[in-house]
Structures are given as structure tokens and as C-alpha cells.
Amino acid sequence: MDIFVVFVLLAGVLHFFKSREQAERVALLGSYLGKFQIEKLMLDVFAGYDRALNETDADRQVQVWRYLEPQEKTLAEQFGRFVLEFAEVYE
């Protein structure tokens, strides 16, 4: 019975430290992601993809694809900058 109690306490302590470390990593990631509009751009691009794929008129579909090009480029640029900045965190 004593071994079980020690095991439960040890598991609880390990879970506490793991949760704390995970919260620190999430806060760190959030501090870097906060500078960018990656999530908003991804939502806009995915909504545009859905709209283009569901468009029945081919000319209108081409217009939607062209409309998405600058947003895709901006998303790629912002994500590239995020990767470069975040890569320096543990150096």
C-alpha cells in the first residue's frame, strides 16, 4: 500500500512539473506568434480555397484564385519571418 501512495505522489509531482513546463512553452510561442497575423491569414486563405473550389463558373473561379495570391504570399512571408525569429530562441 505504501508503494502505491508513493507512486501516486510521484505521478502527481511529475504531472505538475510537466504542466508547468508546457504552460511556459505555450506562453513563449504565443509571445512570438502575437507579432503576426498568421491565424487570420490562414482562415482567409482556407475560406477562399473553399469558395474557389465550390464556384461553378470557371471565370469566377479564376478570379477567386487570383484574389488569393497576395494573401498566400503575405502568409508565406509572415510564416517565414516567424520561423526565422523562433529559430533563435534556443540558440
mmCIF file with all atom_site columns, C-alpha atoms in Angstrom:
data_model
loop_
_atom_site.group_PDB
_atom_site.id
_atom_site.type_symbol
_atom_site.label_atom_id
_atom_site.label_alt_id
_atom_site.label_comp_id
_atom_site.label_asym_id
_atom_site.label_entity_id
_atom_site.label_seq_id
_atom_site.pdbx_PDB_ins_code
_atom_site.Cartn_x
_atom_site.Cartn_y
_atom_site.Cartn_z
_atom_site.occupancy
_atom_site.B_iso_or_equiv
_atom_site.pdbx_formal_charge
_atom_site.auth_seq_id
_atom_site.auth_comp_id
_atom_site.auth_asym_id
_atom_site.auth_atom_id
_atom_site.pdbx_PDB_model_num
ATOM 1  C CA . MET A 1 1  ? 0.000   0.000  0.000   1.00 0.00 ? 1  MET A CA 1
ATOM 2  C CA . ASP A 1 2  ? 2.840   2.405  0.811   1.00 0.00 ? 2  ASP A CA 1
ATOM 3  C CA . ILE A 1 3  ? 4.372   1.850  -2.628  1.00 0.00 ? 3  ILE A CA 1
ATOM 4  C CA . PHE A 1 4  ? 1.072   2.778  -4.240  1.00 0.00 ? 4  PHE A CA 1
ATOM 5  C CA . VAL A 1 5  ? 0.880   6.050  -2.275  1.00 0.00 ? 5  VAL A CA 1
ATOM 6  C CA . VAL A 1 6  ? 4.464   6.923  -3.190  1.00 0.00 ? 6  VAL A CA 1
ATOM 7  C CA . PHE A 1 7  ? 3.752   6.111  -6.835  1.00 0.00 ? 7  PHE A CA 1
ATOM 8  C CA . VAL A 1 8  ? 0.633   8.327  -6.873  1.00 0.00 ? 8  VAL A CA 1
ATOM 9  C CA . LEU A 1 9  ? 2.521   11.206 -5.235  1.00 0.00 ? 9  LEU A CA 1
ATOM 10 C CA . LEU A 1 10 ? 5.406   10.834 -7.676  1.00 0.00 ? 10 LEU A CA 1
ATOM 11 C CA . ALA A 1 11 ? 2.996   10.792 -10.620 1.00 0.00 ? 11 ALA A CA 1
ATOM 12 C CA . GLY A 1 12 ? 1.299   13.917 -9.271  1.00 0.00 ? 12 GLY A CA 1
ATOM 13 C CA . VAL A 1 13 ? 4.581   15.783 -8.907  1.00 0.00 ? 13 VAL A CA 1
ATOM 14 C CA . LEU A 1 14 ? 5.710   14.778 -12.401 1.00 0.00 ? 14 LEU A CA 1
ATOM 15 C CA . HIS A 1 15 ? 2.376   15.890 -13.848 1.00 0.00 ? 15 HIS A CA 1
ATOM 16 C CA . PHE A 1 16 ? 2.690   19.247 -12.067 1.00 0.00 ? 16 PHE A CA 1
ATOM 17 C CA . PHE A 1 17 ? 6.164   19.933 -13.475 1.00 0.00 ? 17 PHE A CA 1
ATOM 18 C CA . LYS A 1 18 ? 5.190   18.746 -16.939 1.00 0.00 ? 18 LYS A CA 1
ATOM 19 C CA . SER A 1 19 ? 2.129   21.017 -16.952 1.00 0.00 ? 19 SER A CA 1
ATOM 20 C CA . ARG A 1 20 ? 4.185   23.980 -15.793 1.00 0.00 ? 20 ARG A CA 1
ATOM 21 C CA . GLU A 1 21 ? 6.802   23.421 -18.493 1.00 0.00 ? 21 GLU A CA 1
ATOM 22 C CA . GLN A 1 22 ? 4.097   23.091 -21.132 1.00 0.00 ? 22 GLN A CA 1
ATOM 23 C CA . ALA A 1 23 ? 2.477   26.363 -19.982 1.00 0.00 ? 23 ALA A CA 1
ATOM 24 C CA . GLU A 1 24 ? 5.842   28.115 -20.273 1.00 0.00 ? 24 GLU A CA 1
ATOM 25 C CA . ARG A 1 25 ? 6.331   26.801 -23.817 1.00 0.00 ? 25 ARG A CA 1
ATOM 26 C CA . VAL A 1 26 ? 2.825   27.889 -24.834 1.00 0.00 ? 26 VAL A CA 1
ATOM 27 C CA . ALA A 1 27 ? 3.441   31.378 -23.412 1.00 0.00 ? 27 ALA A CA 1
ATOM 28 C CA . LEU A 1 28 ? 6.755   31.599 -25.276 1.00 0.00 ? 28 LEU A CA 1
ATOM 29 C CA . LEU A 1 29 ? 5.160   30.518 -28.539 1.00 0.00 ? 29 LEU A CA 1
ATOM 30 C CA . GLY A 1 30 ? 2.290   32.946 -28.016 1.00 0.00 ? 30 GLY A CA 1
ATOM 31 C CA . SER A 1 31 ? 4.672   35.827 -27.444 1.00 0.00 ? 31 SER A CA 1
ATOM 32 C CA . TYR A 1 32 ? 6.248   35.200 -30.848 1.00 0.00 ? 32 TYR A CA 1
ATOM 33 C CA . LEU A 1 33 ? 3.026   34.434 -32.714 1.00 0.00 ? 33 LEU A CA 1
ATOM 34 C CA . GLY A 1 34 ? 1.384   37.593 -31.359 1.00 0.00 ? 34 GLY A CA 1
ATOM 35 C CA . LYS A 1 35 ? 3.504   39.711 -33.699 1.00 0.00 ? 35 LYS A CA 1
ATOM 36 C CA . PHE A 1 36 ? 1.993   38.109 -36.794 1.00 0.00 ? 36 PHE A CA 1
ATOM 37 C CA . GLN A 1 37 ? -1.424  37.631 -38.395 1.00 0.00 ? 37 GLN A CA 1
ATOM 38 C CA . ILE A 1 38 ? -0.785  34.021 -39.386 1.00 0.00 ? 38 ILE A CA 1
ATOM 39 C CA . GLU A 1 39 ? -4.019  32.608 -37.968 1.00 0.00 ? 39 GLU A CA 1
ATOM 40 C CA . LYS A 1 40 ? -6.215  35.270 -39.598 1.00 0.00 ? 40 LYS A CA 1
ATOM 41 C CA . LEU A 1 41 ? -4.458  34.868 -42.938 1.00 0.00 ? 41 LEU A CA 1
ATOM 42 C CA . MET A 1 42 ? -4.801  31.080 -42.798 1.00 0.00 ? 42 MET A CA 1
ATOM 43 C CA . LEU A 1 43 ? -8.521  31.379 -42.124 1.00 0.00 ? 43 LEU A CA 1
ATOM 44 C CA . ASP A 1 44 ? -8.933  33.820 -45.020 1.00 0.00 ? 44 ASP A CA 1
ATOM 45 C CA . VAL A 1 45 ? -6.935  31.642 -47.410 1.00 0.00 ? 45 VAL A CA 1
ATOM 46 C CA . PHE A 1 46 ? -8.761  28.436 -46.460 1.00 0.00 ? 46 PHE A CA 1
ATOM 47 C CA . ALA A 1 47 ? -12.131 30.170 -46.809 1.00 0.00 ? 47 ALA A CA 1
ATOM 48 C CA . GLY A 1 48 ? -11.005 31.426 -50.218 1.00 0.00 ? 48 GLY A CA 1
ATOM 49 C CA . TYR A 1 49 ? -9.955  27.923 -51.260 1.00 0.00 ? 49 TYR A CA 1
ATOM 50 C CA . ASP A 1 50 ? -13.351 26.599 -50.254 1.00 0.00 ? 50 ASP A CA 1
ATOM 51 C CA . ARG A 1 51 ? -15.058 29.388 -52.158 1.00 0.00 ? 51 ARG A CA 1
ATOM 52 C CA . ALA A 1 52 ? -12.956 28.828 -55.286 1.00 0.00 ? 52 ALA A CA 1
ATOM 53 C CA . LEU A 1 53 ? -13.455 25.065 -55.258 1.00 0.00 ? 53 LEU A CA 1
ATOM 54 C CA . ASN A 1 54 ? -17.231 25.433 -54.863 1.00 0.00 ? 54 ASN A CA 1
ATOM 55 C CA . GLU A 1 55 ? -17.521 28.050 -57.616 1.00 0.00 ? 55 GLU A CA 1
ATOM 56 C CA . THR A 1 56 ? -19.405 26.693 -60.639 1.00 0.00 ? 56 THR A CA 1
ATOM 57 C CA . ASP A 1 57 ? -18.368 29.411 -63.093 1.00 0.00 ? 57 ASP A CA 1
ATOM 58 C CA . ALA A 1 58 ? -14.787 28.852 -64.326 1.00 0.00 ? 58 ALA A CA 1
ATOM 59 C CA . ASP A 1 59 ? -14.131 32.568 -64.902 1.00 0.00 ? 59 ASP A CA 1
ATOM 60 C CA . ARG A 1 60 ? -15.292 33.422 -61.405 1.00 0.00 ? 60 ARG A CA 1
ATOM 61 C CA . GLN A 1 61 ? -13.162 30.606 -60.000 1.00 0.00 ? 61 GLN A CA 1
ATOM 62 C CA . VAL A 1 62 ? -10.075 32.084 -61.703 1.00 0.00 ? 62 VAL A CA 1
ATOM 63 C CA . GLN A 1 63 ? -10.888 35.481 -60.190 1.00 0.00 ? 63 GLN A CA 1
ATOM 64 C CA . VAL A 1 64 ? -11.067 33.980 -56.714 1.00 0.00 ? 64 VAL A CA 1
ATOM 65 C CA . TRP A 1 65 ? -7.715  32.192 -57.207 1.00 0.00 ? 65 TRP A CA 1
ATOM 66 C CA . ARG A 1 66 ? -6.124  35.460 -58.332 1.00 0.00 ? 66 ARG A CA 1
ATOM 67 C CA . TYR A 1 67 ? -7.607  37.275 -55.357 1.00 0.00 ? 67 TYR A CA 1
ATOM 68 C CA . LEU A 1 68 ? -5.960  34.740 -53.035 1.00 0.00 ? 68 LEU A CA 1
ATOM 69 C CA . GLU A 1 69 ? -2.446  35.120 -54.477 1.00 0.00 ? 69 GLU A CA 1
ATOM 70 C CA . PRO A 1 70 ? -1.442  38.216 -52.432 1.00 0.00 ? 70 PRO A CA 1
ATOM 71 C CA . GLN A 1 71 ? -2.878  36.696 -49.259 1.00 0.00 ? 71 GLN A CA 1
ATOM 72 C CA . GLU A 1 72 ? -0.929  33.480 -49.845 1.00 0.00 ? 72 GLU A CA 1
ATOM 73 C CA . LYS A 1 73 ? 2.234   35.476 -50.422 1.00 0.00 ? 73 LYS A CA 1
ATOM 74 C CA . THR A 1 74 ? 1.708   37.525 -47.247 1.00 0.00 ? 74 THR A CA 1
ATOM 75 C CA . LEU A 1 75 ? 1.021   34.349 -45.266 1.00 0.00 ? 75 LEU A CA 1
ATOM 76 C CA . ALA A 1 76 ? 4.192   32.716 -46.576 1.00 0.00 ? 76 ALA A CA 1
ATOM 77 C CA . GLU A 1 77 ? 6.273   35.808 -45.773 1.00 0.00 ? 77 GLU A CA 1
ATOM 78 C CA . GLN A 1 78 ? 4.908   36.133 -42.246 1.00 0.00 ? 78 GLN A CA 1
ATOM 79 C CA . PHE A 1 79 ? 5.344   32.441 -41.533 1.00 0.00 ? 79 PHE A CA 1
ATOM 80 C CA . GLY A 1 80 ? 8.917   32.593 -42.856 1.00 0.00 ? 80 GLY A CA 1
ATOM 81 C CA . ARG A 1 81 ? 9.696   35.546 -40.572 1.00 0.00 ? 81 ARG A CA 1
ATOM 82 C CA . PHE A 1 82 ? 8.133   33.714 -37.633 1.00 0.00 ? 82 PHE A CA 1
ATOM 83 C CA . VAL A 1 83 ? 10.264  30.628 -38.300 1.00 0.00 ? 83 VAL A CA 1
ATOM 84 C CA . LEU A 1 84 ? 13.451  32.698 -38.505 1.00 0.00 ? 84 LEU A CA 1
ATOM 85 C CA . GLU A 1 85 ? 12.689  34.564 -35.275 1.00 0.00 ? 85 GLU A CA 1
ATOM 86 C CA . PHE A 1 86 ? 11.595  31.478 -33.360 1.00 0.00 ? 86 PHE A CA 1
ATOM 87 C CA . ALA A 1 87 ? 14.640  29.509 -34.507 1.00 0.00 ? 87 ALA A CA 1
ATOM 88 C CA . GLU A 1 88 ? 16.823  31.880 -32.480 1.00 0.00 ? 88 GLU A CA 1
ATOM 89 C CA . VAL A 1 89 ? 15.005  31.127 -29.208 1.00 0.00 ? 89 VAL A CA 1
ATOM 90 C CA . TYR A 1 90 ? 17.147  28.191 -28.095 1.00 0.00 ? 90 TYR A CA 1
ATOM 91 C CA . GLU A 1 91 ? 20.439  29.277 -29.629 1.00 0.00 ? 91 GLU A CA 1
#
